[in-house]
Short mmCIF file of C-alpha atoms in Angstrom, two decimals:
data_model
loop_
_atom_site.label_atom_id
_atom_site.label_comp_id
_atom_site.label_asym_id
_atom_site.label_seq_id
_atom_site.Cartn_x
_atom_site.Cartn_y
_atom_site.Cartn_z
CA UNK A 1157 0.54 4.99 32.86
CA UNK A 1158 2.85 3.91 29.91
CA UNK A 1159 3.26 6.85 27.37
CA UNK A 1160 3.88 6.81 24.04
CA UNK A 1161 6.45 9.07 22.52
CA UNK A 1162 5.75 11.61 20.35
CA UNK A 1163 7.27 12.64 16.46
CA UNK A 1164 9.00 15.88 18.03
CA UNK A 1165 10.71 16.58 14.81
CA UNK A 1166 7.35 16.64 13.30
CA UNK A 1167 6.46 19.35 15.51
CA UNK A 1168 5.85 23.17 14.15
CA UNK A 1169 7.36 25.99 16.12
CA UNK A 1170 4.96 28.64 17.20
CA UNK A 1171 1.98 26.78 16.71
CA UNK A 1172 -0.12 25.49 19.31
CA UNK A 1173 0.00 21.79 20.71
CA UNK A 1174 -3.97 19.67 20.11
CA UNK A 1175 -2.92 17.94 23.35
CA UNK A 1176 -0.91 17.48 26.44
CA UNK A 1177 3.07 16.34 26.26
CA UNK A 1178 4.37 14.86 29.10
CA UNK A 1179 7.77 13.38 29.83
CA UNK A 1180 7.91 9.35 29.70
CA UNK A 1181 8.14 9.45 33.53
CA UNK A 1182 4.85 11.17 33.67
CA UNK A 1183 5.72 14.96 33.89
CA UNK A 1184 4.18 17.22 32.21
CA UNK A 1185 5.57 19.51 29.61
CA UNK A 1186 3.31 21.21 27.87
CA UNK A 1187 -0.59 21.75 28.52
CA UNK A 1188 -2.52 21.64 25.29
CA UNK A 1189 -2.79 24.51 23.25
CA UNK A 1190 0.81 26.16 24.22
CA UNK A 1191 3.46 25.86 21.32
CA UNK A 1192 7.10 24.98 20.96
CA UNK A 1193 8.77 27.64 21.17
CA UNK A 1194 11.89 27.73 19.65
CA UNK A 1195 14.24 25.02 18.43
CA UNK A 1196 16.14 24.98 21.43
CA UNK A 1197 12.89 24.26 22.75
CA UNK A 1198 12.49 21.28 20.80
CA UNK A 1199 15.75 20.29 21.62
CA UNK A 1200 14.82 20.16 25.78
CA UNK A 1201 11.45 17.69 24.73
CA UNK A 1202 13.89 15.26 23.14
CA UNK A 1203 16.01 15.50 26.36
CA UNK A 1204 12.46 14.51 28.26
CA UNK A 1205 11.37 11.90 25.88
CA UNK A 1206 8.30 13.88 24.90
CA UNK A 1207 5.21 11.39 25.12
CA UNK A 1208 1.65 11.75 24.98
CA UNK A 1209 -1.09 9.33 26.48
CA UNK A 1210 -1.88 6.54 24.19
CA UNK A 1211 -4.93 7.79 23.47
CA UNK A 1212 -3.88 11.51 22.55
CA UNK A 1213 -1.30 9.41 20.57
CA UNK A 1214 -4.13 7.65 17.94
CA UNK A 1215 -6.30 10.27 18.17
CA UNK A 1216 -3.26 12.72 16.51
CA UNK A 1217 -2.40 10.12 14.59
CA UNK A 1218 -5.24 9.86 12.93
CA UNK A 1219 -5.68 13.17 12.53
CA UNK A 1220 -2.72 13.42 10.35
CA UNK A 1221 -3.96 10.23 8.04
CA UNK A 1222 -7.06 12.45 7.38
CA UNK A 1223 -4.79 15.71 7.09
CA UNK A 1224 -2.53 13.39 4.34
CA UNK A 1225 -5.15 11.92 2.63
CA UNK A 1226 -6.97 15.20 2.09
CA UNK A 1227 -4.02 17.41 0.89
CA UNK A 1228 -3.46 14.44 -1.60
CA UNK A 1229 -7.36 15.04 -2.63
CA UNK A 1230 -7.06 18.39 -3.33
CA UNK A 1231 -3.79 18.22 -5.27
CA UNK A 1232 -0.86 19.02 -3.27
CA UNK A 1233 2.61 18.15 -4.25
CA UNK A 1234 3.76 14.71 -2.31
CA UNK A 1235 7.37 17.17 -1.32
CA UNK A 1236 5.48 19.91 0.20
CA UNK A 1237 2.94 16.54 2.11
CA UNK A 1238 6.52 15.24 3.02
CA UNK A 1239 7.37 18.54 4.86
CA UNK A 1240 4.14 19.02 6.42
CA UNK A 1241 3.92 19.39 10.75
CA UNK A 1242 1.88 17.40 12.80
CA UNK A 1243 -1.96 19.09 12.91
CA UNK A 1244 -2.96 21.65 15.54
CA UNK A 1245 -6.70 20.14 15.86
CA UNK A 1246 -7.49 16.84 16.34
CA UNK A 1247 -11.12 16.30 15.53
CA UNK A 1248 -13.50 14.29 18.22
CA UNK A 1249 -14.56 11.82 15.95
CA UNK A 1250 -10.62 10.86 16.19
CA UNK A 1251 -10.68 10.01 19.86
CA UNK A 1252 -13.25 6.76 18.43
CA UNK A 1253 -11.16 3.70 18.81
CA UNK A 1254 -11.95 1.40 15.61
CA UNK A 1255 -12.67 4.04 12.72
CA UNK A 1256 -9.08 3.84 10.89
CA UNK A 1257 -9.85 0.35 9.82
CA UNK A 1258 -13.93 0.42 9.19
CA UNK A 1259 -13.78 1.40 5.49
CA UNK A 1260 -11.96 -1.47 3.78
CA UNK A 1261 -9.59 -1.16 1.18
CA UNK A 1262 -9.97 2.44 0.45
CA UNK A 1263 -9.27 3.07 4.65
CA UNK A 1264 -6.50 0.27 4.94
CA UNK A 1265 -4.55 2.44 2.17
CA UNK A 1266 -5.12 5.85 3.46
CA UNK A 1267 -3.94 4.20 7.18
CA UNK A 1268 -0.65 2.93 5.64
CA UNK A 1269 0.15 5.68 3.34
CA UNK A 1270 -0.22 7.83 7.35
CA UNK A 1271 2.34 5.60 9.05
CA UNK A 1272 4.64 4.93 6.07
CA UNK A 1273 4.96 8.62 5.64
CA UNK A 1274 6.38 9.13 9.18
CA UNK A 1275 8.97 6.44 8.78
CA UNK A 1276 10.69 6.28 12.35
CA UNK A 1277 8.63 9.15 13.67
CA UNK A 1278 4.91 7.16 13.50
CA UNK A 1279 3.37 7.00 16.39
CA UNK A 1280 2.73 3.29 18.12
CA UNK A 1281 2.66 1.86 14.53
CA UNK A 1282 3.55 -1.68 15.16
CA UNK A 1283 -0.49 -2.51 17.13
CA UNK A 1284 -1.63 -0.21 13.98
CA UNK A 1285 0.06 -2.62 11.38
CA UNK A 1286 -0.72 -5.39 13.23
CA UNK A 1287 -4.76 -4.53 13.29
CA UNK A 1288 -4.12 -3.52 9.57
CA UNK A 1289 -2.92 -7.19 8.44
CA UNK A 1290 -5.67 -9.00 10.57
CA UNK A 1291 -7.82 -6.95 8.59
CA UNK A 1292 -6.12 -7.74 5.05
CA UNK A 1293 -6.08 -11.42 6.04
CA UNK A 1294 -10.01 -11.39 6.56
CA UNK A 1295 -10.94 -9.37 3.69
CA UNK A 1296 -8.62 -11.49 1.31
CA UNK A 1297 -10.06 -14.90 2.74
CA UNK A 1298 -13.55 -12.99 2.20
CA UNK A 1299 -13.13 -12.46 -1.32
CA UNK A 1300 -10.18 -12.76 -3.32
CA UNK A 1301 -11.12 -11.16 -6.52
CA UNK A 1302 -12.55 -8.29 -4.91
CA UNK A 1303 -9.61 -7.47 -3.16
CA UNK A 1304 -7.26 -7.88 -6.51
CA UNK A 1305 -9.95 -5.80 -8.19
CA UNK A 1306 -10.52 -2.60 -5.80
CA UNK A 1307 -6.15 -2.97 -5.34
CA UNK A 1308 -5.22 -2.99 -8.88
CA UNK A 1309 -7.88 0.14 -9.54
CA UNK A 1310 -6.25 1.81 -7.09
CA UNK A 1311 -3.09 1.49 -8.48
CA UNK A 1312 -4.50 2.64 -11.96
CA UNK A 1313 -5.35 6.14 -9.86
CA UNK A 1314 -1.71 7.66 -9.20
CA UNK A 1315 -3.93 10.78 -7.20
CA UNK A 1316 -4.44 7.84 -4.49
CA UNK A 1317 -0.28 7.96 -3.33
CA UNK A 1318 1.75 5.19 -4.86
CA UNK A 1319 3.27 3.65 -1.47
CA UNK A 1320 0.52 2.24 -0.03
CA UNK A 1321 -1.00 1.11 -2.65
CA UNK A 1322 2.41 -0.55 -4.20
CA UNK A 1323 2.74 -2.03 -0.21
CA UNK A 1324 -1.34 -3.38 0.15
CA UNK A 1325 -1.21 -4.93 -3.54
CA UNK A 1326 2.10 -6.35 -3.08
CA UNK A 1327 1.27 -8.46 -0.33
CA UNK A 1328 -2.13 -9.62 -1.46
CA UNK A 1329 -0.17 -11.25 -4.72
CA UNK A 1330 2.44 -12.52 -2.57
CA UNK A 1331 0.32 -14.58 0.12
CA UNK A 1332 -2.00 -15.43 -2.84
CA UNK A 1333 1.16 -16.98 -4.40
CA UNK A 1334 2.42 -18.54 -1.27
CA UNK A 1335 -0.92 -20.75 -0.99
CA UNK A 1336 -0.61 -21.92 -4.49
CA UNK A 1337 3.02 -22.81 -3.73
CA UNK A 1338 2.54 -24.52 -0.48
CA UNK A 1339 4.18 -22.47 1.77
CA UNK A 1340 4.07 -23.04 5.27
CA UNK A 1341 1.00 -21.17 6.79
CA UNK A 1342 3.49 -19.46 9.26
CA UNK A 1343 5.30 -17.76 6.81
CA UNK A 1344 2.65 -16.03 5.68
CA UNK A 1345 1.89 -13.51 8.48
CA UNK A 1346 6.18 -12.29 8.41
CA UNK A 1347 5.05 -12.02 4.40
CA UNK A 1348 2.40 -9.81 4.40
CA UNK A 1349 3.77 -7.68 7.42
CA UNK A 1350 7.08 -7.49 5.07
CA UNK A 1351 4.94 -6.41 2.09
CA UNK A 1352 3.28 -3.79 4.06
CA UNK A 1353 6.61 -2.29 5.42
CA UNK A 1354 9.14 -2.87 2.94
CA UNK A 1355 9.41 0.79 1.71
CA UNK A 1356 9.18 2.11 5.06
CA UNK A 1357 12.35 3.48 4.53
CA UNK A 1358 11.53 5.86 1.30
CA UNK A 1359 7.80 5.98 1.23
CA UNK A 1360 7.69 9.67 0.52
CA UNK A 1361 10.02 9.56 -2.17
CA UNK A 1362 8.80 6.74 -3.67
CA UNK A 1363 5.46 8.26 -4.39
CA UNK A 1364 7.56 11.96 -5.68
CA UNK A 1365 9.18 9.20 -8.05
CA UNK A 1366 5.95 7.70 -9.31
CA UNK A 1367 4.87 11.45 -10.32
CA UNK A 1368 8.21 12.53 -11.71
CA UNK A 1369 8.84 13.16 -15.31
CA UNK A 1370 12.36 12.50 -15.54
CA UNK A 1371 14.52 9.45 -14.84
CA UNK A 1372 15.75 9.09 -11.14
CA UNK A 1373 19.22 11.06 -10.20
CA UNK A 1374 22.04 9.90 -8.67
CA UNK A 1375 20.90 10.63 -5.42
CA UNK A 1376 17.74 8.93 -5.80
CA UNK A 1377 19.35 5.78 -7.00
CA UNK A 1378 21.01 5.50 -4.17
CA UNK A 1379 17.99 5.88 -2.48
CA UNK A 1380 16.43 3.09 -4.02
CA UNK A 1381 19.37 1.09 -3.50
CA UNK A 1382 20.21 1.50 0.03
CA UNK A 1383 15.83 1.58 0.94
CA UNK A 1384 15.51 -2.30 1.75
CA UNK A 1385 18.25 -2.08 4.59
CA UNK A 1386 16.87 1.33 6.15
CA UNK A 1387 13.01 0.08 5.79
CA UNK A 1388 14.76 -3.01 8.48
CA UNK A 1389 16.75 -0.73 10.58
CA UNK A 1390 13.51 1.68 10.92
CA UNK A 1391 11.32 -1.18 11.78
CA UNK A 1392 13.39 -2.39 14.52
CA UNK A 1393 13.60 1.18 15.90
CA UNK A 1394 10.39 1.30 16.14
CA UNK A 1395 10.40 -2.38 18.32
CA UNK A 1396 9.71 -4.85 16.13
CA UNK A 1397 11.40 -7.97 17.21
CA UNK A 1398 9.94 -10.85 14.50
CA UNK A 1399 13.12 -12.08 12.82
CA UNK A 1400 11.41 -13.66 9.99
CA UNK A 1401 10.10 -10.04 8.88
CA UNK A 1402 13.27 -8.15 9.28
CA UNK A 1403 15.06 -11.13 6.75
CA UNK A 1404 12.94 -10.67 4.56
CA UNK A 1405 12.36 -6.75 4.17
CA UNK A 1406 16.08 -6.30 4.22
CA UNK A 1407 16.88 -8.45 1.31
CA UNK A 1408 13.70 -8.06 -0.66
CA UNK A 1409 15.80 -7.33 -3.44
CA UNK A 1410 18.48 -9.52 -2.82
CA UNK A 1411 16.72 -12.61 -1.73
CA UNK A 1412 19.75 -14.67 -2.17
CA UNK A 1413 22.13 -13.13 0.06
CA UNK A 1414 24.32 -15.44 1.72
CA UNK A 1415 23.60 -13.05 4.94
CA UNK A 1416 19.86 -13.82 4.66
CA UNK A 1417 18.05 -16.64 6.87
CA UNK A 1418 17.96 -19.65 4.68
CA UNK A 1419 14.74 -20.34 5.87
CA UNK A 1420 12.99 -17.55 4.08
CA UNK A 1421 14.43 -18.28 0.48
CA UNK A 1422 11.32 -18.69 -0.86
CA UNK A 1423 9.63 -16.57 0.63
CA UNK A 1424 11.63 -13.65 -0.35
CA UNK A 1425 11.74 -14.45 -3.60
CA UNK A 1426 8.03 -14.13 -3.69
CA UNK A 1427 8.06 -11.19 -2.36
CA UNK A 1428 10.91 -9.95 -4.62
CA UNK A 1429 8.77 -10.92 -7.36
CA UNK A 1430 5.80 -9.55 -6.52
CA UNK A 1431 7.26 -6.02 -5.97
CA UNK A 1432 8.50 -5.91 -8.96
CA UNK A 1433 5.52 -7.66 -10.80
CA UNK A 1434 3.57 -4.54 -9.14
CA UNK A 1435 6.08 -1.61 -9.86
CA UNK A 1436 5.80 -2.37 -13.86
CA UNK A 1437 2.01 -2.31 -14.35
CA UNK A 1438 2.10 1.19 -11.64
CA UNK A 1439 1.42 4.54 -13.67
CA UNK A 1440 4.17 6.59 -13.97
CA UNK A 1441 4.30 9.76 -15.44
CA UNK A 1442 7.81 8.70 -16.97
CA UNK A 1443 6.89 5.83 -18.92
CA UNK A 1444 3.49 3.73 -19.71
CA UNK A 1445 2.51 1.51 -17.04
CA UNK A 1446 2.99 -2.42 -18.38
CA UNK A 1447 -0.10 -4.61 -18.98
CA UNK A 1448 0.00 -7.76 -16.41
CA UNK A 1449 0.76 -10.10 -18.97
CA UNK A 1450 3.34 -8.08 -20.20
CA UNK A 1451 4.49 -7.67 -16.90
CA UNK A 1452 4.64 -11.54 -15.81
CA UNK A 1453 6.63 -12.33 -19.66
CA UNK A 1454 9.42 -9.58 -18.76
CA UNK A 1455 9.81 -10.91 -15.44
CA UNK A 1456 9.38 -14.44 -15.39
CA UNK A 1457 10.00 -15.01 -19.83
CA UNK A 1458 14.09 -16.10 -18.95
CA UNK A 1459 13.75 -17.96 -15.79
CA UNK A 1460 14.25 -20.89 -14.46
CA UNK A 1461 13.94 -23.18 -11.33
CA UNK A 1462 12.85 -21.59 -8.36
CA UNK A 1463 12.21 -17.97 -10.12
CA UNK A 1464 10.43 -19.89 -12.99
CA UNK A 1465 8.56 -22.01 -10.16
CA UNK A 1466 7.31 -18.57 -8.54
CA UNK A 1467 6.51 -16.63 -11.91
CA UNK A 1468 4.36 -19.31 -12.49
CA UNK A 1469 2.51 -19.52 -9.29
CA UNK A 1470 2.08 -15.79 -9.23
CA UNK A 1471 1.06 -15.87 -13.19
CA UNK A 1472 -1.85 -18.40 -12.15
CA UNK A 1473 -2.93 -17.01 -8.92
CA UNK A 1474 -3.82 -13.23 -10.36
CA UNK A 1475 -4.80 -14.55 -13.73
CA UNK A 1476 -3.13 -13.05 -17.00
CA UNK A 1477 -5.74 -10.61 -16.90
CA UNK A 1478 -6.27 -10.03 -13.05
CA UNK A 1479 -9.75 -7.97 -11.58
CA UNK A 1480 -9.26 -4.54 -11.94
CA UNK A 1481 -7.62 -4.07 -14.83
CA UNK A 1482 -8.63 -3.58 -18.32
CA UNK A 1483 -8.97 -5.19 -21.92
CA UNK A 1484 -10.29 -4.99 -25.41
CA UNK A 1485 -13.15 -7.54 -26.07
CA UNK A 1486 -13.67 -8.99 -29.81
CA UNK A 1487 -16.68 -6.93 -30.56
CA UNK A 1488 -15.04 -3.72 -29.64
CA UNK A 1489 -16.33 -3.30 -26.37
CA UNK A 1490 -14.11 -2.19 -23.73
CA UNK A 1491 -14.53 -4.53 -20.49
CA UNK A 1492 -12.87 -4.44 -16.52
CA UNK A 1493 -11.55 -7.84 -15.24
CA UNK A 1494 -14.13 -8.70 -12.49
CA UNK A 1495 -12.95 -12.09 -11.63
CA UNK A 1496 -10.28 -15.08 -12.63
CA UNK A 1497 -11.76 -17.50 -14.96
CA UNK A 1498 -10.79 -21.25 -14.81
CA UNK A 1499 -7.78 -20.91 -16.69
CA UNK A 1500 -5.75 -17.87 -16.16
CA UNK A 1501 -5.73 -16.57 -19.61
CA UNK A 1502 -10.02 -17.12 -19.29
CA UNK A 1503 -11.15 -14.12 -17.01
CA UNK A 1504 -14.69 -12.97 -16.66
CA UNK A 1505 -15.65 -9.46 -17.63
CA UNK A 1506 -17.79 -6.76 -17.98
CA UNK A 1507 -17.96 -4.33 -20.53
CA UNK A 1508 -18.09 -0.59 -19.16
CA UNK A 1509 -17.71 0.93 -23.33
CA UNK A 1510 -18.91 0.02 -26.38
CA UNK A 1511 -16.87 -0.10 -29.39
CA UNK A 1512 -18.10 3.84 -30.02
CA UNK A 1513 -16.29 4.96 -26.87
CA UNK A 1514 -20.20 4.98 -25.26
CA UNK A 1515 -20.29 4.23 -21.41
CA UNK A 1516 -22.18 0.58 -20.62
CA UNK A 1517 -25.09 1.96 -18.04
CA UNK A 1518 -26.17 -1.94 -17.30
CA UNK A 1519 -23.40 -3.87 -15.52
CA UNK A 1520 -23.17 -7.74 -16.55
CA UNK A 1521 -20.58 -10.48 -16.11
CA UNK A 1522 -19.48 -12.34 -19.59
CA UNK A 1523 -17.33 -15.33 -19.35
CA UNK A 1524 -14.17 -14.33 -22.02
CA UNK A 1525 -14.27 -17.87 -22.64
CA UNK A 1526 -17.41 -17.76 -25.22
CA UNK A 1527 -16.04 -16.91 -28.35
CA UNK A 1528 -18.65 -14.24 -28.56
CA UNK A 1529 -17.17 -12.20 -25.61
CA UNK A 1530 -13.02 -13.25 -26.52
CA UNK A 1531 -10.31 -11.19 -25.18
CA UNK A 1532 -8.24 -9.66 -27.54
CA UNK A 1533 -5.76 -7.39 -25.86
CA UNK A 1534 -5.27 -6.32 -22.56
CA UNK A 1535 -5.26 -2.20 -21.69
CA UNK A 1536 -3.80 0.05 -19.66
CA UNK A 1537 -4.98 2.31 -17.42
CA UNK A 1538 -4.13 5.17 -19.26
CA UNK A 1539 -6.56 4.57 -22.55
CA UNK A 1540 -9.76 4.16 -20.68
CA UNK A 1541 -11.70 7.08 -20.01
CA UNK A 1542 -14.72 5.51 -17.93
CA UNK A 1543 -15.35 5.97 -14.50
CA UNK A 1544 -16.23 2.04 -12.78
CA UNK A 1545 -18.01 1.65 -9.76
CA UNK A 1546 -16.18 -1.06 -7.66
CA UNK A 1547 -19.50 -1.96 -5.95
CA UNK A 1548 -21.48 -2.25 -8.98
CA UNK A 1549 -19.10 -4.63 -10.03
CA UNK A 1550 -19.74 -6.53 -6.84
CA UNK A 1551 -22.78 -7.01 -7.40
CA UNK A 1552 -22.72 -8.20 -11.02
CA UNK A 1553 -20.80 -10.90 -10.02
CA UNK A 1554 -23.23 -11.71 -7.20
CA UNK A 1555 -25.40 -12.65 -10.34
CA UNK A 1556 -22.91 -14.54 -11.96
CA UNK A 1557 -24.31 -18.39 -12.69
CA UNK A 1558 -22.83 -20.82 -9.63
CA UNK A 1559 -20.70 -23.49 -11.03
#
């Protein structure tokens, strides 16, 4: 049988194991429900390779998703999540092979926030990521707005975890740009997986930043500087082997390095632009989160050639006003993007709050192209105080007139 090691440093002392640890010959270390014992302990599992069978290994691993996801429910600081042990129980619906990736969006994030969390120590994350950009490709070909819509929500909701979010919305923009620029259909694959692992190397902190009130110290700077080359190095720890995606997460912020494969130029400079496109319209407790359009104009305003080339593709392919976000109609109403018009700065809308801060019970589409229902100012997340059901808004724009 081929085991699959375990996160040992992960691993609480004096509390009791949900399954059996063997050694990656097939010995076996520790019957379920017996604890490490000490550190020294600890120290003799590393010296055996402690593994688990591959099933014991997802079933665990999805136990801590669920143990992540709820702790960030209920409230609990991201350092004290970043400290927390592997779980004791593992619940049976965990053993069901399938259930991480049933849910959509909402389940692809809560997934990748679990395995970007562990960093080096996931378990067998590379067939998880793999089965979690199948399932991105599908739903994105399904329904592009959609996706932009339920992504840039979540990224309105900082309660969700930052990382995963930042990582899911990031690629979405960047493979959306890369078919309006042409890009080779193999490229897009090492783009997304880069997207989805680029801040593999800081994902905890990245989220304490995004709740932090104060600018980033030292330390953290260096964090930030030195991420893109640890988010590689931990990647090809953990076995991957595609070329292509190491380039470009290592010099995602540097996408002209004269070390980087010259074949992925463009490419990482979508992908450069798209992270940062993303990081300015995130909530922040430090400052107010940027409206896309004022997003796209600091980033793409002064440049030129292939940046200006890129900006623009990106600009066009989420719309100035892209799904999901929010913006100030000309009767007062206040409206959610629900869809990219035929010209970028044209979306169509529907209003969730009248111009007397009253909640909109009946859902319909309006085309901010009609004078009648003209944009005047995007929002951000921040000023509107209205709950919007993602599926409602599905289904308004399943009554939208056909072109």
């Amino acid at each position: 049988m081929k085991y699959v090691p375990i996160p040992i440093a992960m691993l609480e002392v004096g509390r009791p194991l949900p399954i059996d640890i063997w050694s990656d010959t097939g010995q076996l270390l520790l019957k379920k429900g017996q604890p490490v014992v000490s550190e020294q302990h600890r120290d003799k599992l590393h010296a055996f390779n402690a593994s688990s069978t591959p099933g014991d290994a997802m079933a665990w691993q999805r136990a801590y998703e669920r143990m992540v996801h709820e702790m960030l429910r209920d409230g609990v600081d991201v350092q004290t999540i970043a400290q927390a042990p592997m779980p004791s129980r593992i619940r049976e619906v965990d053993y069901v092979a399938g259930t991480a990736l049933s849910g959509g969006w909402p389940d692809l994030q809560d997934v990748l926030r679990g395995i970007l969390y562990q960093g080096g120590l996931a378990i067998n994350p590379l067939s998880r990521l793999d089965g979690m950009a199948r399932t991105v490709l599908k739903l994105l070909e399904a329904d592009p707005d959609d996706a932009l819509f339920r992504l840039f929500q979540m990224l309105g909701d900082n309660s969700l975890g930052y990382c995963s979010t930042h990582a899911l919305l990031t690629g979405t923009i960047s493979l959306l740009t890369a078919d309006k620029l042409g890009l080779d259909p193999s490229v897009r694959r090492s783009l997304l997986d880069a997207a989805l692992t680029q801040n593999i190397g800081m994902a905890r902190d990245q989220d304490s930043l995004s709740r932090q009130n104060a600018a980033p110290t030292e330390w953290q700077r260096q964090l930030i500087a030195d991420h893109a080359g640890r988010s590689a190095d931990t990647l090809h720890h953990l076995g991957l082997e595609d070329e292509d995606t190491l380039d470009l997460v290592r010099w995602h912020h540097k996408p002209l390095h004269p070390e980087a494969l010259p074949r992925n130029r463009m490419a990482r400079r979508v992908l450069a632009t798209a992270d940062g496109f993303v990081a300015k319209m995130a909530a922040r407790k430090s400052r107010t989160p940027m409206p896309a359009i004022s997003a796209a104009k600091s980033i793409f305003a002064a440049a030129e050639g292939e940046a200006a080339t890129v900006g623009g593709a990106m600009a066009t392919s989420t719309g100035f006003y892209p799904p999901g976000t929010y913006v100030l109609l000309v009767n007062g109403d206040t409206a959610v993007v629900a869809q990219r018009g035929a010209r970028a700065n044209a979306p169509w809308v529907i209003p969730v709050m009248d111009k007397n801060s009253m909640p909109v019970t009946v859902y319909t589409c309006r085309d901010t192209h009609d004078p009648a229902w003209a944009l005047v100012t995007p929002l951000n997340f921040q000023s509107v105080k209205v709950s919007v059901s993602a599926d409602r808004v599905q289904r308004a724009r399943a009554r939208m007139p056909k072109a």
